[in-house]
């Protein structure tokens, strides 16, 4: 099935070339970082983590979306979602791969990162995150591939895949929770810290469904793969629910902190405006509006993660501007993940269009 | 696949076994010595840790072990014949730095690039 | 369930078990690795050790940097001369930065005007050690929060979780920035964190920490907090002392007399 990645129209190849270009920039920046250390980034005293860590949290959150598709379609036998289970699983795999790579480029000695498995520490959230992400890539790739294979042959999914799929459900919920704990030192104030994990869980589902919706809409436009209105309606509903909860919690934080990071205000503003689209019947039936609004929600939740990092763990706010090298590394990692996803989705689309 | 009662019971058993394991896992007990300062074994650099032949072929294993355990296990390294050594590169260098090229000449010949000298000062780095 | 499938499930579960076996090879280290904590206690129990320090600000001279310099020299701490990449095990900073939550916003200059030496508190409940994914930062047998540079991956979880900013990261290659190399202590390399080790290498030789020794005013007192007869205990009994951010529950082992 994978050989389909080598066939495509002009648009497809332009897209691949673009991704490769970004990746090349990223790799060159990363090789400089290997030589000169993390001094090439905008990080420093009091600012231990930056945009790369932000991408890590965001992508760990997006990865968990597959549960929102897998759970209804396997546990509650909700048929329409059966159509997009594979897409959700592949999205889960690529998003966790991006999250892992973001950790990789963010460590001082990446060559020792495997030691994280060897010295796994049960009370370290970072250790959990690393372990869970690795597992999640594997689970989703295996189950996704098996599901797709079964679909191509027109047979039901093999029995051995089911336990793995069930396993992926708690696994997916654990991902945003664990990354939430990684970031609690940045929450500043104790009762906000207690809300943080819930907020990250809610925002994970909002961001994840928004990404999934965007992908499905893009596929619809570019490849003609149609998931069906039932699916997109349901996803719109999910974004609306999870998004409302998230922005309520973000609002609580914005209005209760004595000093709120401007990024969080930006996130709230963008979020509420974009979310409105998901509620108004006239707007949500237009693909163009939906795509814009999904992008808005994604951007807003990206900013939410960024806001976290602007709080200093020793109190107050920090001054942090990412450098160009840092940005190209982070984007490079993102591009690697998207390339990976593109190739996987190519196979999906070919199979789906065949039947 | 259907989840049966039996599966749930087995799952619960496994879970409780794991919890029990966590709770009752034995913690290592070291010999109690009143003052931590007295625990220190002076660096004994007067005798060899192991026969030359063995060290020539196996020093990396020994040093690896010392590196991995030296920081957190305060007990000294005890050889088969009962000699005690503090697990530190300085224990070796106490004698071996008298020849400045002791490590490097052989490593260069064998094209081995140990990472020791990234942090530890090699006899060459010392004034 | 037909025969073939049953066979398949059997095989996959055997594979799964084998996988667990292999990974236990990886994890074995974690299960068997025990830091020897036999001598340590955060409770005040005689016969156990918890190293601590008392800093008497009544004696500290403003502008004096002797302790800071002694520490830099003793441990080959690099000096990059810029705030962003600065590395410090011990530093003197303004009172309000050291005690931002002490509730002394209106106290007079004589209490809050001086810059205060600050270092790792060797907390009895250290958040840095629980955050570290490889246990490179860990609590030692004598209460010292130690760092095993060999396995630090440079993830900076510890920095993020230390509420005192006591940990620094090597953003650049440190060796060129070391003014005078001290050849009895290693340096660090690019990409790992570093922090105060309460001079454990000197304790091993029966010596006091370098900063304590270097202070001409005897501002710093070092000793075992769990030993009722130690000098530090007598001072702690007689004086009103405070810790940094006690409200966080990290139980610092470094105390201050203001
Ligand atoms: S002061 Fe910071 S680095 Fe030191 S033990 Fe406490 S939390 Fe860890
Ligand atoms: S930077 Fe090093 S010491 Fe700190 S948490 Fe990461 S691995 Fe542990």
XYZ file of C-alpha atoms and ligand atoms in Angstrom:
756
model
C 0.000 0.000 0.000
C 2.878 2.278 0.807
C 4.029 2.342 -2.843
C 1.150 4.728 -3.541
C 3.241 7.444 -1.990
C 5.247 7.479 -5.210
C 2.285 8.268 -7.390
C 0.553 11.577 -7.313
C -0.475 14.631 -9.197
C 1.383 17.897 -9.480
C -0.108 19.399 -6.336
C 1.018 16.371 -4.363
C 4.614 16.723 -5.522
C 4.716 20.454 -4.849
C 3.483 19.734 -1.359
C 6.169 17.056 -0.806
C 8.890 19.337 -2.155
C 7.789 22.106 0.171
C 7.937 19.809 3.169
C 11.371 18.547 2.158
C 12.631 22.096 1.878
C 11.495 22.912 5.409
C 13.073 19.691 6.644
C 16.405 20.573 5.070
C 16.406 23.947 6.802
C 15.563 22.259 10.070
C 18.345 19.728 9.746
C 20.933 22.351 8.999
C 19.861 24.342 12.056
C 19.963 21.200 14.158
C 23.465 20.331 13.038
C 24.568 23.772 14.154
C 22.918 23.204 17.498
C 24.803 19.941 17.883
C 28.020 21.849 17.392
C 27.335 25.022 19.357
C 24.972 23.766 22.011
C 21.588 25.131 22.911
C 23.041 28.612 22.942
C 21.763 28.887 19.370
C 18.240 29.044 20.792
C 16.613 31.899 22.613
C 16.561 29.926 25.839
C 18.660 30.799 28.834
C 18.724 31.390 32.555
C 15.160 31.232 33.850
C 13.776 30.085 30.482
C 14.432 26.360 30.377
C 11.917 25.549 27.664
C 10.697 27.246 24.507
C 8.737 26.676 21.308
C 10.030 23.182 20.866
C 8.575 22.161 24.224
C 5.430 23.968 23.218
C 5.179 21.860 20.098
C 5.736 18.795 22.238
C 2.732 19.562 24.477
C 0.550 20.543 21.577
C 1.320 17.449 19.561
C 0.996 15.107 22.530
C -2.461 16.625 22.912
C -3.366 16.265 19.243
C -2.200 12.664 19.297
C -4.835 11.795 21.857
C -7.640 12.641 19.425
C -7.748 9.158 18.014
C -9.536 8.089 21.179
C -12.506 10.287 20.297
C -12.928 8.371 17.076
C -11.871 4.937 18.225
C -13.984 4.931 21.357
C -17.349 5.635 19.708
C -16.706 3.338 16.805
C -15.387 0.361 18.767
C -17.048 0.584 22.163
C -20.355 2.124 21.129
C -20.405 0.762 17.620
C -21.035 4.178 16.119
C -20.837 3.276 12.416
C -20.089 6.573 10.615
C -16.783 6.984 12.436
C -15.616 3.637 11.084
C -14.819 5.586 7.952
C -12.188 7.760 9.590
C -10.752 5.473 12.255
C -7.615 4.882 10.205
C -7.114 8.570 9.605
C -7.394 9.259 13.323
C -4.956 6.483 14.124
C -2.394 7.701 11.638
C -2.831 11.227 12.928
C -2.175 9.880 16.425
C 0.994 8.168 15.254
C 2.392 11.173 13.394
C 1.493 13.662 16.104
C 3.231 11.597 18.757
C 6.210 11.215 16.453
C 6.381 15.000 16.148
C 6.126 15.322 19.923
C 8.981 12.862 20.379
C 11.187 14.582 17.833
C 10.466 17.895 19.526
C 11.820 16.452 22.758
C 14.779 15.098 20.844
C 15.867 18.454 19.431
C 15.301 20.073 22.800
C 17.699 17.999 24.891
C 21.281 18.881 25.593
C 22.549 15.388 24.862
C 20.106 13.690 22.502
C 22.445 10.716 22.175
C 21.529 9.758 25.748
C 17.784 9.933 25.230
C 17.406 6.169 25.078
C 18.686 6.127 28.644
C 15.225 7.393 29.440
C 13.913 3.909 28.814
C 16.734 2.300 30.715
C 16.434 4.491 33.793
C 12.657 4.974 33.557
C 11.526 6.769 36.666
C 7.975 6.276 37.908
C 7.612 9.678 39.557
C 8.934 11.745 36.672
C 6.209 13.031 34.317
C 8.802 13.595 31.600
C 9.795 9.956 31.800
C 6.156 8.908 31.458
C 5.615 11.224 28.538
C 8.575 9.753 26.686
C 7.469 6.209 27.344
C 3.829 6.843 26.454
C 4.664 8.674 23.244
C 6.922 5.889 22.040
C 4.247 3.340 22.772
C 1.584 5.458 21.142
C 3.463 5.729 17.861
C 3.777 1.957 17.768
C 0.217 1.137 18.781
C -1.300 3.529 16.289
C 0.915 2.482 13.427
C 0.227 -1.193 13.974
C -3.508 -0.874 14.525
C -3.900 1.685 11.766
C -2.037 -0.460 9.269
C -3.981 -3.558 10.232
C -7.293 -1.735 9.975
C -6.393 -0.383 6.587
C -5.274 -3.783 5.346
C -8.539 -5.328 6.473
C -10.471 -2.578 4.795
C -8.660 -3.132 1.542
C -9.471 -6.805 1.571
C -13.001 -6.032 2.692
C -12.789 -8.221 5.786
C -13.362 -7.280 9.445
C -10.340 -6.299 11.497
C -8.345 -9.254 12.836
C -9.070 -10.250 16.407
C -5.571 -9.552 17.695
C -5.867 -5.894 16.756
C -8.815 -5.292 19.041
C -6.947 -5.540 22.376
C -4.381 -3.084 21.048
C -7.147 -0.713 20.048
C -8.703 -0.975 23.496
C -5.278 -0.368 25.007
C -4.928 2.796 23.002
C -7.963 4.331 24.727
C -6.540 4.810 28.253
C -3.178 5.441 26.642
C -4.577 8.391 24.723
C -6.215 9.880 27.778
C -2.980 9.527 29.728
C -0.980 11.506 27.169
C -2.338 15.025 27.801
C -2.600 14.305 31.516
C 1.046 13.360 31.760
C 2.217 16.315 29.701
C 0.065 18.470 31.948
C 2.117 17.300 34.889
C 5.339 18.082 33.033
C 4.211 21.677 32.869
C 2.706 22.216 36.313
C 5.794 24.076 37.563
C 4.859 26.812 35.111
C 1.327 27.285 36.302
C 2.485 29.711 38.924
C -0.426 29.694 41.246
C -1.570 26.618 43.076
C -5.223 26.494 42.255
C -4.490 27.230 38.628
C -2.068 24.317 38.766
C -4.910 22.110 39.922
C -6.972 23.132 36.908
C -4.137 22.763 34.438
C -4.412 19.039 33.849
C -8.147 19.263 33.173
C -7.635 22.170 30.885
C -4.959 20.379 28.915
C -7.214 17.345 28.593
C -10.108 19.444 27.327
C -7.883 21.461 25.034
C -6.309 18.271 23.753
C -9.673 17.062 22.550
C -10.541 20.440 21.095
C -7.228 20.810 19.291
C -7.202 17.201 18.166
C -10.675 17.232 16.696
C -10.000 20.557 15.029
C -6.899 19.099 13.373
C -8.787 15.984 12.348
C -11.637 18.038 10.928
C -9.193 20.195 9.013
C -7.468 17.127 7.573
C -10.752 15.587 6.499
C -11.881 18.811 4.855
C -8.563 19.160 3.058
C -8.737 15.562 1.866
C -12.235 16.236 0.610
C -11.061 19.165 -1.454
C -7.833 17.747 -2.799
C -8.509 14.043 -3.225
C -12.237 13.735 -3.380
C -12.310 11.388 -0.413
C -15.605 12.077 1.301
C -16.023 11.037 4.894
C -19.694 11.893 4.813
C -21.636 14.711 6.389
C -22.431 12.653 9.463
C -18.757 12.474 10.324
C -18.020 16.125 9.882
C -21.174 17.085 11.762
C -20.120 14.951 14.677
C -16.611 16.402 14.632
C -18.010 19.920 14.539
C -20.061 19.045 17.597
C -17.025 17.645 19.393
C -14.942 20.734 18.672
C -17.783 22.891 19.897
C -18.120 20.989 23.184
C -14.456 20.461 23.968
C -13.656 23.969 22.769
C -16.278 25.591 24.998
C -14.948 23.773 28.019
C -11.377 24.703 27.171
C -12.060 28.347 26.594
C -14.139 28.557 29.743
C -11.139 27.242 31.677
C -8.746 29.554 29.844
C -11.100 32.418 30.603
C -11.083 31.520 34.286
C -7.333 31.770 34.263
C -7.233 34.995 32.247
C -9.578 36.798 34.566
C -8.258 35.468 37.852
C -4.533 35.944 37.495
C -3.046 39.196 38.582
C -0.664 39.043 35.644
C -1.804 37.069 32.633
C 0.527 36.398 29.787
C -0.609 38.290 26.662
C -0.465 35.067 24.674
C -3.243 33.629 26.798
C -5.470 36.625 26.079
C -4.707 36.176 22.409
C -5.606 32.524 22.693
C -8.899 33.324 24.386
C -9.819 35.951 21.820
C -8.977 33.815 18.809
C -10.582 30.794 20.360
C -13.908 32.400 21.098
C -14.158 34.026 17.696
C -13.338 30.782 15.895
C -15.568 28.742 18.123
C -18.541 30.911 17.220
C -18.404 29.438 13.725
C -18.978 25.959 15.131
C -22.270 27.070 16.651
C -23.876 29.100 13.901
C -25.723 26.761 11.496
C -25.187 28.952 8.430
C -21.443 29.127 8.954
C -20.771 25.603 9.957
C -22.296 24.247 6.792
C -19.724 26.074 4.682
C -16.498 24.191 4.180
C -14.474 27.331 3.787
C -15.706 28.803 7.057
C -15.135 25.539 8.852
C -11.584 25.280 7.611
C -10.763 28.801 8.700
C -12.367 28.277 12.076
C -10.516 25.007 12.660
C -7.269 26.730 11.853
C -8.280 29.455 14.285
C -8.907 26.964 17.080
C -5.590 25.260 16.354
C -3.717 28.524 16.434
C -5.440 29.559 19.617
C -4.567 26.356 21.423
C -1.028 26.612 20.187
C -0.834 30.016 21.804
C -2.293 28.555 24.979
C 0.685 26.204 25.254
C 3.047 29.063 24.538
C 1.492 31.121 27.299
C 2.404 28.399 29.776
C 6.073 28.793 29.002
C 6.098 32.501 29.553
C 5.511 32.025 33.262
C 8.690 31.528 35.161
C 8.815 28.627 37.574
C 10.460 30.902 40.124
C 7.643 33.436 39.913
C 6.779 36.256 37.522
C 7.162 36.251 33.758
C 10.124 35.634 31.528
C 11.374 37.410 28.454
C 11.814 34.922 25.659
C 12.120 35.376 21.918
C 12.838 32.297 19.845
C 15.727 32.567 17.420
C 15.502 31.830 13.722
C 17.452 28.590 14.128
C 15.103 27.461 16.832
C 12.098 28.186 14.662
C 13.537 26.322 11.685
C 14.335 23.302 13.836
C 10.845 23.233 15.276
C 9.232 23.661 11.881
C 11.552 21.023 10.469
C 10.305 18.535 13.008
C 6.730 19.509 12.213
C 7.418 19.005 8.510
C 8.886 15.553 9.125
C 5.706 14.591 10.933
C 3.466 16.021 8.231
C 5.447 14.235 5.536
C 5.000 11.012 7.430
C 1.279 11.681 7.742
C 0.969 12.594 4.066
C 2.505 9.306 3.006
C 0.232 7.347 5.310
C -2.860 9.230 4.227
C -1.970 8.684 0.596
C -2.302 4.967 1.182
C -5.572 5.502 3.021
C -7.087 7.564 0.247
C -6.181 5.046 -2.430
C -7.775 2.225 -0.462
C -10.874 4.267 0.336
C -11.341 5.363 -3.231
C -11.004 1.801 -4.498
C -14.174 0.715 -2.756
C -13.296 -9.941 21.427
C -15.592 -10.049 24.405
C -14.451 -9.051 27.808
C -15.574 -11.732 30.227
C -15.707 -11.819 34.010
C -12.632 -13.989 33.994
C -10.629 -11.362 32.118
C -11.603 -8.739 34.646
C -10.634 -10.954 37.579
C -7.280 -11.720 35.986
C -6.706 -8.035 35.306
C -7.473 -7.144 38.902
C -5.142 -9.864 40.146
C -2.318 -8.585 37.967
C -2.969 -5.058 39.155
C -2.914 -6.024 42.819
C 0.245 -8.049 42.255
C 1.885 -4.968 40.766
C 0.759 -2.812 43.666
C 2.026 -5.391 46.154
C 5.325 -5.511 44.331
C 5.640 -1.756 44.578
C 4.743 -1.691 48.264
C 6.818 -4.608 49.444
C 9.823 -4.222 47.184
C 12.845 -4.601 49.428
C 14.979 -1.534 49.765
C 18.685 -2.109 49.839
C 20.213 -1.777 53.272
C 23.788 -0.682 53.570
C 25.959 -1.127 56.612
C 25.172 1.566 59.130
C 28.105 3.751 59.964
C 27.645 6.626 62.340
C 29.300 9.403 60.413
C 29.189 9.690 56.646
C 32.627 11.183 56.704
C 33.926 8.003 58.274
C 32.330 6.082 55.404
C 34.831 7.473 53.017
C 37.530 5.134 51.902
C 40.677 7.008 51.083
C 41.718 6.711 47.471
C 44.019 3.765 47.446
C 46.217 4.250 44.462
C 49.136 2.211 45.585
C 48.104 -1.173 44.261
C 46.506 -2.419 41.079
C 42.781 -3.017 41.008
C 43.148 -6.176 38.972
C 45.983 -7.982 37.210
C 47.446 -6.066 34.286
C 46.315 -8.642 31.758
C 42.726 -8.357 32.899
C 42.792 -4.586 33.038
C 44.259 -4.340 29.594
C 41.273 -6.120 28.084
C 38.534 -5.226 30.549
C 39.230 -1.774 31.947
C 36.316 -0.337 30.005
C 33.831 -2.685 31.646
C 35.160 -1.861 35.076
C 35.161 1.860 34.407
C 31.663 1.663 32.962
C 30.426 -0.061 36.079
C 32.096 2.507 38.282
C 30.645 5.295 36.222
C 27.117 3.916 36.408
C 27.101 3.182 40.117
C 29.779 5.409 41.617
C 27.643 8.464 42.200
C 24.738 6.837 43.993
C 26.196 3.881 45.789
C 28.527 5.083 48.482
C 30.003 1.668 49.150
C 33.517 1.128 47.868
C 34.382 -1.328 45.149
C 35.639 -4.592 46.611
C 37.880 -6.832 44.551
C 37.790 -10.623 44.678
C 40.669 -10.666 47.145
C 39.087 -8.112 49.449
C 40.845 -4.873 48.496
C 38.624 -1.796 48.657
C 38.669 1.081 46.213
C 36.714 4.273 45.890
C 34.843 4.212 42.591
C 36.434 7.167 40.912
C 38.563 7.785 37.880
C 40.947 9.520 40.266
C 41.660 6.177 41.903
C 43.213 5.009 38.644
C 44.845 8.289 37.794
C 46.496 8.388 41.206
C 49.175 6.125 39.730
C 48.580 6.208 36.039
C 48.813 9.939 35.506
C 52.508 9.741 36.209
C 52.740 8.777 32.570
C 50.968 11.604 30.748
C 50.315 9.480 27.683
C 49.207 6.371 29.528
C 45.593 6.494 28.313
C 45.914 8.449 25.166
C 48.700 6.613 23.370
C 46.832 3.342 23.327
C 43.450 4.920 22.602
C 44.921 6.741 19.680
C 46.455 3.568 18.339
C 43.177 1.683 18.718
C 41.193 4.673 17.474
C 39.026 4.541 20.606
C 37.335 7.783 21.554
C 36.105 7.494 25.125
C 34.034 10.425 26.378
C 35.808 10.565 29.745
C 37.869 13.618 28.917
C 34.877 15.730 27.981
C 34.610 16.435 31.689
C 37.418 14.725 33.554
C 40.740 16.430 33.151
C 43.135 14.141 31.390
C 46.767 14.167 32.447
C 47.316 16.167 29.262
C 44.923 18.926 30.378
C 46.584 19.348 33.713
C 49.133 22.083 33.999
C -13.256 -18.398 17.939
C -11.754 -20.863 15.518
C -8.628 -22.942 15.903
C -6.491 -20.757 13.709
C -7.255 -17.621 15.616
C -6.705 -19.268 18.938
C -3.298 -20.330 17.700
C -2.624 -16.790 16.614
C -3.569 -15.301 19.950
C -1.383 -17.843 21.695
C 1.541 -16.847 19.545
C 1.039 -13.159 19.972
C 0.775 -13.488 23.725
C 4.004 -15.440 23.760
C 5.490 -12.645 21.698
C 4.112 -10.124 24.152
C 5.652 -11.970 27.088
C 8.972 -12.154 25.277
C 8.713 -8.425 24.712
C 8.189 -7.879 28.413
C 11.193 -10.084 29.078
C 13.361 -8.025 26.774
C 12.134 -4.747 28.154
C 12.717 -5.944 31.688
C 16.320 -6.191 30.606
C 16.033 -2.491 29.951
C 14.044 -1.788 33.070
C 15.945 -4.091 35.357
C 18.259 -1.292 36.109
C 15.468 0.784 37.482
C 14.039 -1.996 39.610
C 17.315 -3.052 41.109
C 18.952 0.304 41.284
C 18.624 1.577 44.778
C 20.213 4.692 45.985
C 21.652 3.969 49.380
C 19.584 6.255 51.603
C 20.190 4.360 54.812
C 21.805 7.200 56.634
C 19.388 9.892 55.676
C 16.221 11.051 57.331
C 14.123 14.143 57.015
C 12.880 13.466 60.531
C 15.005 14.647 63.351
C 16.422 11.251 64.279
C 19.775 11.042 65.976
C 22.227 8.790 64.187
C 20.969 9.796 60.754
C 22.493 12.449 58.580
C 20.993 15.432 56.891
C 23.591 17.961 55.911
C 22.453 21.517 56.222
C 23.701 25.058 56.233
C 22.930 28.166 58.206
C 23.656 31.571 56.698
C 23.898 34.359 59.234
C 23.182 37.561 57.334
C 24.110 39.690 60.330
C 27.725 38.815 59.605
C 27.737 38.841 55.802
C 29.542 41.799 54.263
C 27.805 43.480 51.359
C 29.940 43.412 48.229
C 32.160 40.575 49.408
C 32.387 37.754 46.848
C 34.837 35.427 48.597
C 32.460 32.479 48.948
C 31.268 32.796 45.362
C 34.809 32.846 44.033
C 35.881 29.945 46.222
C 33.002 27.872 44.861
C 33.815 28.772 41.266
C 37.409 27.757 41.752
C 36.667 24.565 43.677
C 34.310 23.185 41.057
C 35.520 24.682 37.802
C 32.305 26.643 37.383
C 32.504 28.559 34.094
C 31.882 32.281 33.925
C 30.291 33.354 30.656
C 29.856 36.921 31.767
C 26.362 37.213 30.322
C 23.135 36.800 32.212
C 21.454 34.472 29.717
C 24.036 31.730 29.748
C 25.258 32.308 33.272
C 26.155 29.312 35.402
C 26.311 29.602 39.167
C 26.303 27.158 42.036
C 26.427 29.863 44.635
C 25.550 33.459 43.988
C 24.669 36.617 45.843
C 21.410 38.222 44.799
C 19.183 40.979 46.164
C 17.145 40.106 49.233
C 13.805 40.321 47.499
C 14.891 37.908 44.783
C 15.968 35.367 47.360
C 12.916 35.788 49.596
C 10.138 36.997 47.281
C 7.377 35.593 49.483
C 8.697 36.330 52.946
C 6.095 39.008 53.525
C 8.647 41.705 54.185
C 7.687 44.198 51.541
C 7.667 46.991 54.096
C 10.670 45.968 56.143
C 13.503 48.428 56.553
C 16.678 48.570 54.542
C 18.809 47.037 57.282
C 16.845 43.781 56.912
C 16.243 43.690 53.195
C 18.944 45.879 51.699
C 21.740 43.319 51.473
C 22.418 40.826 48.773
C 22.075 37.313 50.094
C 24.105 34.213 49.191
C 21.864 31.584 47.673
C 22.582 28.045 46.607
C 20.801 24.746 46.163
C 18.787 24.092 49.322
C 19.280 20.336 49.226
C 15.604 20.100 49.932
C 14.368 17.177 51.996
C 11.566 16.777 49.457
C 13.264 17.907 46.262
C 10.962 18.540 43.284
C 13.984 18.504 40.966
C 14.817 14.908 41.860
C 11.267 13.732 41.232
C 11.121 15.547 37.912
C 14.330 14.051 36.541
C 13.479 11.272 34.069
C 16.769 9.419 34.461
C 17.383 9.932 38.164
C 20.475 11.881 37.261
C 19.359 14.241 39.992
C 18.781 12.189 43.094
C 18.833 12.295 46.865
C 21.976 10.818 48.295
C 22.527 8.776 51.442
C 23.332 11.872 53.451
C 20.561 14.160 52.274
C 22.632 15.852 49.593
C 20.723 16.304 46.344
C 23.377 15.080 43.966
C 23.723 15.114 40.222
C 25.135 12.280 38.176
C 26.421 14.113 35.129
C 27.072 10.875 33.297
C 23.445 10.201 32.629
C 21.958 13.686 32.449
C 20.243 14.040 29.095
C 19.943 17.791 29.387
C 16.147 17.806 29.311
C 15.993 20.606 31.911
C 12.974 19.199 33.756
C 14.904 19.773 36.951
C 15.498 23.437 36.127
C 11.847 23.902 35.369
C 10.767 22.374 38.639
C 13.257 23.931 41.051
C 11.414 26.899 42.559
C 14.695 28.532 43.570
C 16.397 28.647 40.192
C 19.329 26.782 41.704
C 20.173 24.739 38.620
C 22.088 26.035 35.604
C 22.412 24.542 32.163
C 25.516 24.417 29.988
C 24.183 26.233 26.951
C 27.718 26.343 25.534
C 30.956 24.437 25.863
C 32.014 25.340 29.412
C 35.760 24.701 29.352
C 36.837 27.857 27.485
C 34.916 29.967 30.013
C 36.680 28.624 33.064
C 39.085 31.266 34.312
C 41.452 29.073 36.285
C 41.264 25.311 35.979
C 41.331 23.426 39.235
C 42.819 20.070 38.400
C 41.344 18.065 41.269
C 37.741 18.435 40.137
C 36.218 17.606 36.746
C 34.492 20.149 34.549
C 31.138 19.592 32.914
C 30.373 19.374 29.214
C 27.985 21.141 26.909
C 24.399 19.985 27.265
C 24.184 18.954 30.917
C 22.904 20.832 33.939
C 24.926 21.577 37.039
C 24.390 22.833 40.552
C 25.801 22.970 44.052
C 26.819 19.579 45.476
C 27.411 20.751 49.059
C 31.051 19.981 48.313
C 30.500 16.269 48.658
C 33.988 15.688 47.243
C 35.438 17.660 50.156
C 33.199 16.013 52.768
C 34.658 12.741 51.566
C 38.035 13.993 52.672
C 36.702 15.297 55.966
C 36.851 18.938 54.892
C 34.163 21.609 55.152
C 32.570 23.057 52.004
C 34.740 25.562 50.156
C 32.379 28.495 50.717
C 32.172 27.838 54.448
C 35.938 27.696 54.685
C 36.478 30.812 52.616
C 34.256 33.195 54.565
C 36.356 35.443 56.801
C 33.301 36.377 58.892
C 32.099 32.832 59.595
C 28.766 33.706 58.044
C 28.188 30.144 56.925
C 27.814 27.211 59.297
C 27.696 23.691 57.928
C 26.710 20.559 59.791
C 24.415 17.647 60.398
C 20.880 18.820 61.103
C 20.000 15.504 62.698
C 22.816 15.608 65.210
C 21.550 17.396 68.347
C 25.059 18.319 69.438
C 26.239 19.860 66.167
C 27.076 23.545 66.025
C 24.403 24.207 63.441
C 21.744 22.677 65.674
C 22.756 24.846 68.622
C 22.520 27.936 66.428
C 19.165 26.859 65.031
C 17.847 26.338 68.545
C 18.943 29.735 69.793
C 18.038 31.952 66.847
C 15.010 32.770 64.818
C 15.741 31.428 61.359
C 13.947 31.180 58.038
C 14.006 29.112 54.875
C 13.359 30.154 51.272
C 9.748 29.757 50.158
C 8.823 27.378 52.987
C 5.216 27.462 51.790
C 6.091 25.177 48.873
C 6.820 22.254 51.150
C 10.200 21.420 49.664
C 11.755 21.489 53.170
C 15.023 23.279 52.430
C 18.095 22.304 54.415
C 19.589 25.765 54.091
C 18.519 28.215 56.781
C 18.994 31.947 57.131
C 19.290 34.341 60.065
C 18.369 37.791 58.854
S 16.947 23.959 45.828
Fe 16.234 23.368 43.808
S 17.892 22.128 42.983
Fe 18.225 22.253 45.187
S 17.199 20.431 46.015
Fe 15.733 22.109 46.147
S 14.584 21.930 44.237
Fe 16.436 20.726 43.937
S 18.487 18.020 32.799
Fe 19.588 16.202 33.466
S 19.486 16.235 35.690
Fe 17.964 17.687 34.951
S 16.063 16.520 34.842
Fe 17.005 16.355 32.808
S 18.251 14.504 32.874
Fe 17.736 15.037 35.003
